[in-house]
mmCIF file of C-alpha atoms in Angstrom:
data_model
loop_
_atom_site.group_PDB
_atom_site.id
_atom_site.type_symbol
_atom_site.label_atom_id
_atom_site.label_comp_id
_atom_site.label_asym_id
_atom_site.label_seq_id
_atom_site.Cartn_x
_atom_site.Cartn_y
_atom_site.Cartn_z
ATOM 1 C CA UNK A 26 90.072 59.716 -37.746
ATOM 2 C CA UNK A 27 88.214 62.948 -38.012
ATOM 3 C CA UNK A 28 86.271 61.602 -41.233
ATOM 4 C CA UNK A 29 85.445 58.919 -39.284
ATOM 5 C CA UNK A 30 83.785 60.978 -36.033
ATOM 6 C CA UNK A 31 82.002 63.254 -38.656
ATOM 7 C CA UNK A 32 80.781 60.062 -40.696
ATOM 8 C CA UNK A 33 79.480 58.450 -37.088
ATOM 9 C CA UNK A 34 79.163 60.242 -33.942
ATOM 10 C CA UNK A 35 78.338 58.845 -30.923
ATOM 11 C CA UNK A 36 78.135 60.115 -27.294
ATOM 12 C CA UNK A 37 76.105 60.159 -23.941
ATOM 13 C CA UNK A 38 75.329 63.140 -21.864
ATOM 14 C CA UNK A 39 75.034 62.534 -18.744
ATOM 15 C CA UNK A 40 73.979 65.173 -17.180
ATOM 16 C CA UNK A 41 70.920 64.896 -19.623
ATOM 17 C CA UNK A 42 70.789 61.114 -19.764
ATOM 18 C CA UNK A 43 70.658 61.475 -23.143
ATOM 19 C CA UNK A 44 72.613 59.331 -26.145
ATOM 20 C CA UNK A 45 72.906 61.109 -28.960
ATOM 21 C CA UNK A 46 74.279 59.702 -32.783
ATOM 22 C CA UNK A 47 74.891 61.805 -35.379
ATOM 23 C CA UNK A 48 75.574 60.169 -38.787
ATOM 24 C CA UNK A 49 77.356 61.551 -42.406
ATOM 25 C CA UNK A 50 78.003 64.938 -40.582
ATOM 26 C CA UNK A 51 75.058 65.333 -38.595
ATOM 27 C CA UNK A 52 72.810 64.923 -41.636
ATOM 28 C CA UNK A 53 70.866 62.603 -39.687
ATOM 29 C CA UNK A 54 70.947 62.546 -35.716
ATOM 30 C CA UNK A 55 69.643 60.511 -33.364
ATOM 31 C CA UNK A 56 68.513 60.815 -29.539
ATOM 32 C CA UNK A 57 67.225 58.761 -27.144
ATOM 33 C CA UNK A 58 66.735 60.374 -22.920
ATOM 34 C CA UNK A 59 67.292 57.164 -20.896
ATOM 35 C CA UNK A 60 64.977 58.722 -18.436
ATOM 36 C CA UNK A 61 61.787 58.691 -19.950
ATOM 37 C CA UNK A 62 62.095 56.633 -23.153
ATOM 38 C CA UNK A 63 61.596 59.689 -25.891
ATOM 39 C CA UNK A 64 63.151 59.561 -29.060
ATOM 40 C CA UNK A 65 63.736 61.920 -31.697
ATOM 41 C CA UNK A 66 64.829 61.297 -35.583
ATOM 42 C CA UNK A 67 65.893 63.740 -37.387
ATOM 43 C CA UNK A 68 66.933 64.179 -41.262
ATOM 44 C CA UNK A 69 68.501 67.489 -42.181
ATOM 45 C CA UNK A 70 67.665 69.054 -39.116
ATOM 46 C CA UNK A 71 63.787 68.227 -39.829
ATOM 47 C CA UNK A 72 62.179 66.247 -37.071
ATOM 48 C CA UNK A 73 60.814 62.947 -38.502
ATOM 49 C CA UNK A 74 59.960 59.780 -36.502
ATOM 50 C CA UNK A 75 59.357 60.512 -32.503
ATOM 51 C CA UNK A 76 58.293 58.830 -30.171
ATOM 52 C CA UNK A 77 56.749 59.425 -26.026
ATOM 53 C CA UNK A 78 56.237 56.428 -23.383
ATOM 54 C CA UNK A 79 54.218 56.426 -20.538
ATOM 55 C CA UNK A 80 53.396 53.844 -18.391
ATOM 56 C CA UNK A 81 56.283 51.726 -20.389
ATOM 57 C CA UNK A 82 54.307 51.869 -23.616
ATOM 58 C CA UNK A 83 56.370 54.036 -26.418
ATOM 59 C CA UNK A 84 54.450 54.917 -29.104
ATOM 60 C CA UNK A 85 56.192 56.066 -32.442
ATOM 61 C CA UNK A 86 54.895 58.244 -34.777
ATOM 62 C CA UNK A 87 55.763 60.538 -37.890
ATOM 63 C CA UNK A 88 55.962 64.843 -36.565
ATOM 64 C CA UNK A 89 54.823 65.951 -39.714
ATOM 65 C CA UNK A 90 52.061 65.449 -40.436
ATOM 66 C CA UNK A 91 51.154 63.669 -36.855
ATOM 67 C CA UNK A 92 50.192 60.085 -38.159
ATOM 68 C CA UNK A 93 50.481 56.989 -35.353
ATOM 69 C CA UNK A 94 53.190 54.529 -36.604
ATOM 70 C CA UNK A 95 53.505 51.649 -34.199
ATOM 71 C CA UNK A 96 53.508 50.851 -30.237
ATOM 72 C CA UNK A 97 55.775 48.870 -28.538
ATOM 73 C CA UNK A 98 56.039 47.441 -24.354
ATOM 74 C CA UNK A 99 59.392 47.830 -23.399
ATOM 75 C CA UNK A 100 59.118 46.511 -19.962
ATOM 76 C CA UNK A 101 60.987 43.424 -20.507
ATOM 77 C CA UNK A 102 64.097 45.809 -22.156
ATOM 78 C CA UNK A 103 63.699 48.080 -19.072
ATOM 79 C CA UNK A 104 64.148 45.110 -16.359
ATOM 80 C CA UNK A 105 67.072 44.251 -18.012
ATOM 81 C CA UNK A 106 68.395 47.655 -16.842
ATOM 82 C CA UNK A 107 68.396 46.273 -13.398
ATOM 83 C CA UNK A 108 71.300 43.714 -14.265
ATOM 84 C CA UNK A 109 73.871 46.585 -12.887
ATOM 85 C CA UNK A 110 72.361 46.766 -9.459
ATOM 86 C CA UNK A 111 72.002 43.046 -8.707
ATOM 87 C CA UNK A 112 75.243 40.790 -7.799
ATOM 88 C CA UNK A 113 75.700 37.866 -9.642
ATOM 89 C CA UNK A 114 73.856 34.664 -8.434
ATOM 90 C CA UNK A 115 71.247 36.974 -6.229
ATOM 91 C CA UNK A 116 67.499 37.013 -6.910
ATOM 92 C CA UNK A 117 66.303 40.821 -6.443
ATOM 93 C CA UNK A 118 62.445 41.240 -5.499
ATOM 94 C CA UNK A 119 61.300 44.159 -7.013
ATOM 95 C CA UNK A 120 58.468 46.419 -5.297
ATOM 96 C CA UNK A 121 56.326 49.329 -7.368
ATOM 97 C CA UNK A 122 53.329 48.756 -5.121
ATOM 98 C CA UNK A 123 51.458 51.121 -2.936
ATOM 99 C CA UNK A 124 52.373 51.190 0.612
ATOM 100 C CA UNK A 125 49.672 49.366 1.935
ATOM 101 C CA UNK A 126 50.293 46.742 0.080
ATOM 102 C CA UNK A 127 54.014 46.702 0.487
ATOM 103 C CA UNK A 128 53.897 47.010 4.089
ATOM 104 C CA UNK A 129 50.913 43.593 3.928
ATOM 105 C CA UNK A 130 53.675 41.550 2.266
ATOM 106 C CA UNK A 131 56.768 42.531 4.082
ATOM 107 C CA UNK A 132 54.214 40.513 7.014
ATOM 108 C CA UNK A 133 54.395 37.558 4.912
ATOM 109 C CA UNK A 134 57.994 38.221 3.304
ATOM 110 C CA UNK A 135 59.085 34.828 4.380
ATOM 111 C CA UNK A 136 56.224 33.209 2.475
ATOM 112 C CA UNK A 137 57.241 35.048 -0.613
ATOM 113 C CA UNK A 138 60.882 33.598 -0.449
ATOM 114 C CA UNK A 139 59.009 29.959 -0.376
ATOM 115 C CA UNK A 140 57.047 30.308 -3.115
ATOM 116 C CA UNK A 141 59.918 32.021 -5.271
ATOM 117 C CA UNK A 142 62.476 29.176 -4.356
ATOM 118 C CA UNK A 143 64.868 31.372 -2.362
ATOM 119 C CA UNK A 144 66.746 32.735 1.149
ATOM 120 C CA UNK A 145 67.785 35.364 2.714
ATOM 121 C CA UNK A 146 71.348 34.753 1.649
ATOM 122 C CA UNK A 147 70.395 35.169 -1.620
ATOM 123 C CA UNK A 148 67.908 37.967 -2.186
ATOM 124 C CA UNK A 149 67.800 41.968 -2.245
ATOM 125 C CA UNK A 150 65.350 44.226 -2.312
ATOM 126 C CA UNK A 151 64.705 47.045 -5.345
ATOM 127 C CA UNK A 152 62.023 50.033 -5.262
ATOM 128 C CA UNK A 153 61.793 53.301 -6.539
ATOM 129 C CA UNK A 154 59.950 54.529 -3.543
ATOM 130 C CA UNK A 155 62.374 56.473 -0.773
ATOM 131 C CA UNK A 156 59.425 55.675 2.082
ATOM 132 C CA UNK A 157 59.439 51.558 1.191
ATOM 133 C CA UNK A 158 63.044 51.645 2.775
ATOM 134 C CA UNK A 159 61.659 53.024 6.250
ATOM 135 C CA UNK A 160 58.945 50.488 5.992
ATOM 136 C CA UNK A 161 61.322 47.676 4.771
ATOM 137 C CA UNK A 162 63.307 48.929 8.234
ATOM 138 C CA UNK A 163 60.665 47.251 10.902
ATOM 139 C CA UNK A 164 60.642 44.221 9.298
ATOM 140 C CA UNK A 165 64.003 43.424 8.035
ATOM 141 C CA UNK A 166 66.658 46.190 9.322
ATOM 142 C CA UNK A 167 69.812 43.951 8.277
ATOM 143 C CA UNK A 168 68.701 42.910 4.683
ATOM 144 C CA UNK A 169 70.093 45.199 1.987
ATOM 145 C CA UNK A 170 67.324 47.201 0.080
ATOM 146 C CA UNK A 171 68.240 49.525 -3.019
ATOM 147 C CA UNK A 172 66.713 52.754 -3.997
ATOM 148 C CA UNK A 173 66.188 52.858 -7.547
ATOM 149 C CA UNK A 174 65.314 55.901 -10.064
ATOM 150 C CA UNK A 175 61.993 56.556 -10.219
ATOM 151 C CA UNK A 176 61.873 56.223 -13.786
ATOM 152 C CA UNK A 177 61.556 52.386 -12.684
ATOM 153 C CA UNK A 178 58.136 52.793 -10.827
ATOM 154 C CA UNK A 179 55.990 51.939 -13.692
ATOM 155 C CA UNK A 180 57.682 48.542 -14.505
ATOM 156 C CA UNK A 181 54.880 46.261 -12.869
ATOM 157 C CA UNK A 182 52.601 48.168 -14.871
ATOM 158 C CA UNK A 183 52.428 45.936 -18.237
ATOM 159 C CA UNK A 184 53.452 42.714 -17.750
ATOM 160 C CA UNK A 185 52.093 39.294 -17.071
ATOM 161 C CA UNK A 186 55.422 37.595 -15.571
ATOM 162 C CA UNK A 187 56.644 38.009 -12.207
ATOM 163 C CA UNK A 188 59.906 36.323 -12.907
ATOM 164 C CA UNK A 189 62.619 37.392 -15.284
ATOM 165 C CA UNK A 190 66.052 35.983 -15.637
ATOM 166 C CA UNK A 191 68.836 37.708 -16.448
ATOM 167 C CA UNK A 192 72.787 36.895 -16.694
ATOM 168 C CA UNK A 193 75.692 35.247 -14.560
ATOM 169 C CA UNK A 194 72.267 33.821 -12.501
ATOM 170 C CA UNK A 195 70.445 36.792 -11.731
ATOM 171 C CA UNK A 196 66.450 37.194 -11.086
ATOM 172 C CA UNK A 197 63.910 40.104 -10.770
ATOM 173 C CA UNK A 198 61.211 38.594 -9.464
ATOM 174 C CA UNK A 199 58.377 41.204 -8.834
ATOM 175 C CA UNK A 200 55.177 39.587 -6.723
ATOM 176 C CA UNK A 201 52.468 42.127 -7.456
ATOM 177 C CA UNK A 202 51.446 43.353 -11.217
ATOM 178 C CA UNK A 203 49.208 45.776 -11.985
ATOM 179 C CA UNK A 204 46.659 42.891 -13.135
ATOM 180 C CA UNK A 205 46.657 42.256 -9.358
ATOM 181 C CA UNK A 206 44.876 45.612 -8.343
ATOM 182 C CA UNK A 207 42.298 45.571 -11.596
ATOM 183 C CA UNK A 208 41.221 41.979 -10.702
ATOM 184 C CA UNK A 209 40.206 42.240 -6.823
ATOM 185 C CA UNK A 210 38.886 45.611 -7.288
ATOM 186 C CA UNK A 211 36.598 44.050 -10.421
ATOM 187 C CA UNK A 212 35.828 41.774 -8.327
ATOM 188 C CA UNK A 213 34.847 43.862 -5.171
ATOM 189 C CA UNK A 214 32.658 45.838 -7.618
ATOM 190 C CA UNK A 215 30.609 42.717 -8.844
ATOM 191 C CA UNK A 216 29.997 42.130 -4.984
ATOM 192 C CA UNK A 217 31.681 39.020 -4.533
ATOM 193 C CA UNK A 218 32.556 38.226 -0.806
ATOM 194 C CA UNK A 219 36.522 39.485 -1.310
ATOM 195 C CA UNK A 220 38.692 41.479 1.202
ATOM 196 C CA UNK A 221 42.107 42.893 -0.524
ATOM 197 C CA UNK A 222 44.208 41.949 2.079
ATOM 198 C CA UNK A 223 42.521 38.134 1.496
ATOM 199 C CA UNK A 224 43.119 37.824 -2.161
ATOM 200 C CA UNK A 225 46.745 39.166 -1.747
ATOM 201 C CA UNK A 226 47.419 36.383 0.390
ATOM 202 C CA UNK A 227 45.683 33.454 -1.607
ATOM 203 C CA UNK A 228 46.885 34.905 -4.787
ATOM 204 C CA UNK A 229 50.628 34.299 -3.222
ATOM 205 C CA UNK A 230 49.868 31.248 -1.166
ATOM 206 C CA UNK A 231 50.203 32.615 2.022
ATOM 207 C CA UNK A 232 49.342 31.772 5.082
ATOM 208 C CA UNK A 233 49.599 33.439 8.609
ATOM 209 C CA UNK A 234 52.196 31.271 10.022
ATOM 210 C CA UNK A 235 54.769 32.916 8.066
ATOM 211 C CA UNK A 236 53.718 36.505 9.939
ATOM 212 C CA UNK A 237 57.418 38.757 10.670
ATOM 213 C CA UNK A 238 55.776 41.440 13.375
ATOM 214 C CA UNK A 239 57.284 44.964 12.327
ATOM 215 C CA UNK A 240 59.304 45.983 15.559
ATOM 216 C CA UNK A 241 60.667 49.751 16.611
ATOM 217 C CA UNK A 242 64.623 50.360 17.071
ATOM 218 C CA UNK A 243 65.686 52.632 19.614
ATOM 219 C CA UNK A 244 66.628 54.967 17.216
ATOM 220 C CA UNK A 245 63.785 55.593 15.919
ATOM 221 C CA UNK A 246 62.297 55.952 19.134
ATOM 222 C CA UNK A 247 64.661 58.467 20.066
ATOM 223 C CA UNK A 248 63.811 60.667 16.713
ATOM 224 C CA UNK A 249 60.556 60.710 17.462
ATOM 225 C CA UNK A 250 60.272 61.834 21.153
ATOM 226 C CA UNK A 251 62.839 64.731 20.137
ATOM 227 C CA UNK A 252 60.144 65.975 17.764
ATOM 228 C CA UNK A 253 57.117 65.607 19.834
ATOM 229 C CA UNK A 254 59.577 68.321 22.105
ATOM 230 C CA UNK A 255 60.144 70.643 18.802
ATOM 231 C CA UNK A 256 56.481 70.608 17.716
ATOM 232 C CA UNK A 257 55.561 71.314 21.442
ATOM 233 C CA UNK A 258 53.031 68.646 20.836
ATOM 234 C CA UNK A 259 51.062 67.893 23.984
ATOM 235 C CA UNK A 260 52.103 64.081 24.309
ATOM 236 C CA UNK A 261 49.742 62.608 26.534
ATOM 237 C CA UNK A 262 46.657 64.118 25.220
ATOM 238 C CA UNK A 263 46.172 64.499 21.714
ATOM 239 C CA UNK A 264 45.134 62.820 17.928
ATOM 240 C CA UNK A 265 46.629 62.004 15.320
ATOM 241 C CA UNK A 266 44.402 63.318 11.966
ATOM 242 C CA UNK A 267 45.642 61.764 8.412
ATOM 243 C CA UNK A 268 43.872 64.289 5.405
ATOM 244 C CA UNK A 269 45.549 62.426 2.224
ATOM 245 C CA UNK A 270 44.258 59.658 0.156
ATOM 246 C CA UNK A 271 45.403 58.573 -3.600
ATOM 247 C CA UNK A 272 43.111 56.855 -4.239
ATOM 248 C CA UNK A 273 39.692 58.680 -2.345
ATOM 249 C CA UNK A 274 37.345 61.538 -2.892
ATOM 250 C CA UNK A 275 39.161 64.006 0.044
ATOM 251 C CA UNK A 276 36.497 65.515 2.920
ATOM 252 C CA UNK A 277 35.637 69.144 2.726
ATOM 253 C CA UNK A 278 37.917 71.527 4.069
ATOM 254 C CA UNK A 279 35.241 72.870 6.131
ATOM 255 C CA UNK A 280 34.488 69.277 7.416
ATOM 256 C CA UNK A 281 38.204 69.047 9.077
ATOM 257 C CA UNK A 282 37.931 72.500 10.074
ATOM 258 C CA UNK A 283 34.821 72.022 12.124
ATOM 259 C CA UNK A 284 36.311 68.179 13.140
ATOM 260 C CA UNK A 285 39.436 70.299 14.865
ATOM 261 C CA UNK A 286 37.813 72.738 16.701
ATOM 262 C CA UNK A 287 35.525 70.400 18.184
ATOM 263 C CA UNK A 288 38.631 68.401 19.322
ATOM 264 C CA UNK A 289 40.377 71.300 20.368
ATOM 265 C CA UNK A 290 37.471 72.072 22.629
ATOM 266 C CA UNK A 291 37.712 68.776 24.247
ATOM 267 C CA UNK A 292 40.915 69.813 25.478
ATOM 268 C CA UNK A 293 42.925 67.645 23.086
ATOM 269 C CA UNK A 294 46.117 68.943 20.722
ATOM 270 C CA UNK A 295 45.881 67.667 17.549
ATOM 271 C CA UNK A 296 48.833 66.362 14.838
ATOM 272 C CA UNK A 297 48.249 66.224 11.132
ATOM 273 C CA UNK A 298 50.282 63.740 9.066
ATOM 274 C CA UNK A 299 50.675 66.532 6.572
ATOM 275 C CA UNK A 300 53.404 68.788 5.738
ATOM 276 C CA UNK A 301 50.487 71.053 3.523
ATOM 277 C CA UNK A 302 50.388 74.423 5.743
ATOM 278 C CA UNK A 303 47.163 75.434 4.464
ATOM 279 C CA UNK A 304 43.713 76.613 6.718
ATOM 280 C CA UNK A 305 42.963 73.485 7.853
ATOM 281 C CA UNK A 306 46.694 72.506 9.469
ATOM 282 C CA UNK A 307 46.595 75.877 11.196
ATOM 283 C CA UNK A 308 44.939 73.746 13.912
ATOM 284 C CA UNK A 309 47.249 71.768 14.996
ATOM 285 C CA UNK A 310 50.887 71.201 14.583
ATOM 286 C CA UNK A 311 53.135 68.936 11.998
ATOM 287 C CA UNK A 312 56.699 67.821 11.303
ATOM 288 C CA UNK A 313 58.086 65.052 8.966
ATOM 289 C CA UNK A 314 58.024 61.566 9.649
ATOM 290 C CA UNK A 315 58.753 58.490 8.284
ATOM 291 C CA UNK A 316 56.681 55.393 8.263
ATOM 292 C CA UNK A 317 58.583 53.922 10.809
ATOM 293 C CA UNK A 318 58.445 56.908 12.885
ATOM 294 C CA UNK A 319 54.753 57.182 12.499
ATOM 295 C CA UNK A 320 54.303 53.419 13.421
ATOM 296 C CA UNK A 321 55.382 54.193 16.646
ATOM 297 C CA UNK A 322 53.989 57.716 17.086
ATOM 298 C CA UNK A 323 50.494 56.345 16.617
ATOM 299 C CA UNK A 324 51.374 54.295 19.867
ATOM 300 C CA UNK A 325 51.032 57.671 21.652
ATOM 301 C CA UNK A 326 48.200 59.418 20.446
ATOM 302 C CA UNK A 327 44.610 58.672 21.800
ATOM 303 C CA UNK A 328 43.029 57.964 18.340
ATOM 304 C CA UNK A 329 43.942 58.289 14.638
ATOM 305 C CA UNK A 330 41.193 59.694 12.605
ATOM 306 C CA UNK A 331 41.955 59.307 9.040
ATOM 307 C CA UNK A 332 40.501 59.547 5.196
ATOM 308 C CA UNK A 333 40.729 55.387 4.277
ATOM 309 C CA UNK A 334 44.473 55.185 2.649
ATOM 310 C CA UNK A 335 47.533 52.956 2.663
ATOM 311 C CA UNK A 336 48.731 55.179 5.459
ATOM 312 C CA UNK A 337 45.859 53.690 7.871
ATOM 313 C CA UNK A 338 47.255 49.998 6.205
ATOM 314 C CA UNK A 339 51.213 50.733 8.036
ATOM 315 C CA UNK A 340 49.363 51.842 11.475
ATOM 316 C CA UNK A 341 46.406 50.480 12.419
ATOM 317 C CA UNK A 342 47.952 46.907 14.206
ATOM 318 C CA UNK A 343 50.000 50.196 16.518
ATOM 319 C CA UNK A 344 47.371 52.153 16.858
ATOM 320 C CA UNK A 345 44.923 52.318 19.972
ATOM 321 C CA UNK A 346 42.341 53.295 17.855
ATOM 322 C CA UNK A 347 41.687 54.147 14.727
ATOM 323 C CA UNK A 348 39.022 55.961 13.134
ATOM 324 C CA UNK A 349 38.236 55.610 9.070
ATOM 325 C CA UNK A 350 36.438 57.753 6.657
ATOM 326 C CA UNK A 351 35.137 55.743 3.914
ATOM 327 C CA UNK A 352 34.848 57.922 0.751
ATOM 328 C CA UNK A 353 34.018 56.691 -3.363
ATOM 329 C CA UNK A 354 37.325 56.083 -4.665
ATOM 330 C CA UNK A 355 38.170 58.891 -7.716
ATOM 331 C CA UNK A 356 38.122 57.677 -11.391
ATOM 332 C CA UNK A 357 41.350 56.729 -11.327
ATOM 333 C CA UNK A 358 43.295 55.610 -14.894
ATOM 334 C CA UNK A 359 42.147 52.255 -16.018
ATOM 335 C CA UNK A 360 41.030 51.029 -12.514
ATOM 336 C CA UNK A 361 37.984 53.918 -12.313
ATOM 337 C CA UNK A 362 35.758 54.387 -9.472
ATOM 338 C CA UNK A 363 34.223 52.545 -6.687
ATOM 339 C CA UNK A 364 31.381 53.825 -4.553
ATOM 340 C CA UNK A 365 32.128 54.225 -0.811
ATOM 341 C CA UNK A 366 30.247 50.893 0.624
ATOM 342 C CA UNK A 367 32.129 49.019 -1.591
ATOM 343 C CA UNK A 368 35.295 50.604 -0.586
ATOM 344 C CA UNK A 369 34.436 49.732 2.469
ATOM 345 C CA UNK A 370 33.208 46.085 2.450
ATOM 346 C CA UNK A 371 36.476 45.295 0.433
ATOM 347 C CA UNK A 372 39.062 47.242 2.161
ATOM 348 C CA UNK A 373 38.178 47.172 5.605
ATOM 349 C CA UNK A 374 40.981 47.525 8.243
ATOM 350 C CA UNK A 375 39.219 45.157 10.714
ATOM 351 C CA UNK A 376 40.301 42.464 8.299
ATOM 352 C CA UNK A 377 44.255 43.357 8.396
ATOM 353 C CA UNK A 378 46.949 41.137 10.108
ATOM 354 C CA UNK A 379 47.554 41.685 14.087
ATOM 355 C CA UNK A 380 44.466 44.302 14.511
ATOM 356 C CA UNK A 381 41.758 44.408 17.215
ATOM 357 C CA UNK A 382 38.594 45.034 15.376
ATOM 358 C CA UNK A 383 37.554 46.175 18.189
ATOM 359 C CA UNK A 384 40.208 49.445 18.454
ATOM 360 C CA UNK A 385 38.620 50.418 14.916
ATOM 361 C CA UNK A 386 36.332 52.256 14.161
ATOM 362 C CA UNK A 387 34.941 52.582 10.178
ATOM 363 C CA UNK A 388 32.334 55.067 8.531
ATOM 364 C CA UNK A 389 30.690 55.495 5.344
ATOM 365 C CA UNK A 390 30.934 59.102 4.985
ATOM 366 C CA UNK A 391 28.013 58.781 2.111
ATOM 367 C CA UNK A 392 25.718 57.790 5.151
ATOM 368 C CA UNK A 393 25.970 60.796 7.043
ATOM 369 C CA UNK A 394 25.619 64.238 6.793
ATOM 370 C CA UNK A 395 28.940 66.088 8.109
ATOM 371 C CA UNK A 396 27.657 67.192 11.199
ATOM 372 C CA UNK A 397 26.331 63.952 12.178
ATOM 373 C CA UNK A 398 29.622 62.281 10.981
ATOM 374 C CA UNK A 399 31.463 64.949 13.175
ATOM 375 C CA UNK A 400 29.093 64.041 16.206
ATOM 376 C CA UNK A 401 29.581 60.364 15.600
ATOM 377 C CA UNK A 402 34.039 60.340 15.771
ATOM 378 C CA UNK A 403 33.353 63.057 18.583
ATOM 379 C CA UNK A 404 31.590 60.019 20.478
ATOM 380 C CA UNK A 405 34.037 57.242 19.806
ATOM 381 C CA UNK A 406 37.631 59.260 19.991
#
């Protein structure tokens, strides 16, 4: 028996997620990390083959000397994974999309289970993002949603199927790819009359009769007026500022300086959905909150002035007005840039699902200098 363990070797670590094979007495040994994909091959205690994946995509290659081998997409091995977390006979919709996005279709969730062929009896929900489960909350409170490892986040990334079937009846059925994002953006570029929020919704055949309104638990009401008390925030006379975007250019410092003091000087307090405690924050005050916290925190605040994100996406139907800097979205991998106007011809918020354009306010930032940008939110808030 102990020939037999020396000749082949084979264990997992756990702690590591790490298998590990070591063959004819560890002459040649083998790991794989179950996290991120790497491999290692070793002969002799010599590295040989390895091989890194990112985005999904493992590439294998000899160490020494460097020299490319092969690439391989091991998305469809890496759905497979999620056979342990779905019950037999259940279709599981899996989400990796921003939170814009996610919180646009969980409107139109019931128009997703037509067009996949399925109920509520018979569908869960999988994401690797913790905040998707507070959005998922105002929609759907009683339907059972699984955190995942966020190992899994990149699994839309690569593929061109949104269904995959797996044993004893099982389905991962993800909605949005990645293709999704690089084709209305292309198309926003080549100025073709396209909102995002449009093409997601022709794209998935869906219309607005199959709307579920997000609605506010007690609970969560609750949570949120006991901060407001430990932030000493001044409840019935303040904004709500939002600095973070992924996806655009971020405002000067000195631009949300001079935007605070002027709002401080009006007599207003001022929140900042960041935790970042940095010279800007200093002006105002902050706790934690999650999205469905914030969804009904924006009900109290006299305006929410924010950098264009998916943030302003989860608010702005709650909000009683909302303010939106338009910046050129960064050069961002494989979908780029985009320059401001088009940002904001293609992503407007006046275009979203249960808004009133007429509670929103939208600037170019590119058209203004910063004091006249300043002046102009100063006039509207």
């Amino acid at each position: 028996m102990t020939i037999i363990h020396n000749l082949f070797n084979k264990k997992f670590d756990n702690k590591n997620k790490t298998l590990k094979i070591k063959f004819l007495f560890g002459l040649i040994y083998y790991k794989k990390n179950m996290e991120d994909y790497s491999s290692e091959l070793r002969l002799l205690g010599i590295s040989i083959v390895h091989s890194n994946t990112i985005s999904l995509i493992t590439k294998y290659f000899i160490e020494f000397p460097r020299i490319p081998l092969f690439k391989k997409n091991i998305t469809s091995n890496v759905v497979k994974e999620l056979e342990e977390y779905i019950p037999n006979n259940k279709d599981a919709f899996f989400f990796g999309s921003r939170s814009g996005e996610f919180f646009l279709l969980m409107y139109h969730f019931k128009g997703l289970l037509k067009k996949y062929n399925t109920n509520f009896n018979k569908v869960i929900i999988l994401t690797p993002y913790k905040y998707h489960l507070s959005i998922f909350s105002l929609f759907y409170p009683n339907l059972q949603i699984i955190k995942l490892p966020i190992k899994y986040a990149q699994i839309n990334r690569n593929i061109t199927s949104n269904i995959f079937n797996l044993n004893n009846g099982k389905r991962v059925i993800i909605p949005l790819l990645f293709s999704h994002y690089l084709q209305v953006e292309d198309k926003i570029r080549k100025k073709e009359n396209i909102h995002f929020y449009q093409y997601l919704k022709t794209n998935h055949n869906l219309t607005s009769d199959d709307l579920t309104i997000p609605k506010v638990n007690s609970e969560i009401m609750s949570q949120v007026d006991s901060k407001i008390k430990r932030m000493n925030l001044n409840e019935d006379n303040f904004v709500i500022i939002s600095l973070g975007s992924v996806s655009n250019k971020p405002m000067s410092n000195d631009f949300w300086i001079s935007l605070s003091k002027k709002i401080l000087n009006n007599g207003l307090d001022i929140y900042f959905n960041s935790l970042a405690n940095n010279e800007i924050t200093q002006y105002g005050k902050t706790c934690y909150m999650t999205h469905a916290e914030m969804f009904y925190f924006v009900q109290k605040a006299k305006a929410v002035i924010g950098l264009r994100s998916g943030f302003l996406d989860t608010i702005v139907s709650n909000s009683n007005k909302t303010i939106a800097l338009y910046t050129d979205f960064n050069d961002r991998p494989i979908l780029g840039e985009m320059a401001s106007d088009d940002v904001l011809r293609g992503f407007s918020l006046k275009k979203l699902p249960q808004v009133n354009p007429a509670n929103i306010w939208e600037f170019d930032v590119n058209k203004f200098s910063e004091d006249d940008l300043i002046t102009n939110i100063m006039e509207v808030s």
